[in-house]
């Protein structure tokens, strides 16, 4: 009997995290998933809900996979360890880690300092903590493995802004590249591959919400804001989460077995403009 590989995914309740879980399940993997399922007061849009998480479970099962999914915050070691333990009890292994959870605020800031702290804590420190908790389980298998960290076009190219949220987002996403490179070098001898992906705008709850729609309307009317400076080269205004999941499924597969330490743009040409 073939033993299925297992992927640990953060931010799994909707958007890219859900798309990754469903795609990998369709490719024969089982899933351990975590999502905060609660709002963060300094942000200007709602996070996923417990209903969203339950919907992800149904979609993964419909795609042929099994899933352990629970509420958890990537800022919390206790949450990460609890969900990992639940997954290991069920599946006994982890082969793939998708450090996907992230938040953003591009609109005018409320408490600038709190906005900065929360974005750095989730998008950078939360990724590091996720890897700290899950990587030992990958190493313990002795089979190699794959870690994919969700960065952004902001991790490749910064645009001018006075907004603390956008500054923090860019700093965190650029910091993930350095973290990836260090880990890729450190764990290459164990055939554990580490890469970052850099999506442009994706049609998820992070981008499809009233706060972001207001910024898009301002940009469309000729106003200058962070959105107006973020234009793709290809005539594609926004990608779908499934587009990103297709690329990630390849990156964690045996077809990409020798690819490590790269920054993979999934950006419709944003970085070349």
Short mmCIF file of C-alpha atoms in Angstrom, two decimals, residues 153-154 156-159 200 229-234 267-273:
data_model
loop_
_atom_site.label_atom_id
_atom_site.label_comp_id
_atom_site.label_asym_id
_atom_site.label_seq_id
_atom_site.Cartn_x
_atom_site.Cartn_y
_atom_site.Cartn_z
CA UNK A 153 5.74 40.69 -5.42
CA UNK A 154 6.54 43.03 -2.50
CA UNK A 156 10.93 41.38 -4.98
CA UNK A 157 10.09 45.02 -5.63
CA UNK A 158 9.04 47.77 -3.24
CA UNK A 159 6.80 50.69 -4.18
CA UNK A 200 0.89 39.35 -7.60
CA UNK A 229 1.72 51.61 -8.33
CA UNK A 230 1.09 47.85 -8.51
CA UNK A 231 0.40 47.04 -12.16
CA UNK A 232 1.07 43.74 -13.95
CA UNK A 233 2.80 43.64 -17.34
CA UNK A 234 0.36 41.06 -18.70
CA UNK A 267 3.28 37.81 -10.93
CA UNK A 268 1.97 38.27 -14.48
CA UNK A 269 5.11 40.25 -15.18
CA UNK A 270 4.77 42.70 -12.28
CA UNK A 271 8.48 42.57 -11.44
CA UNK A 272 9.61 43.59 -14.94
CA UNK A 273 7.65 46.85 -15.08
#
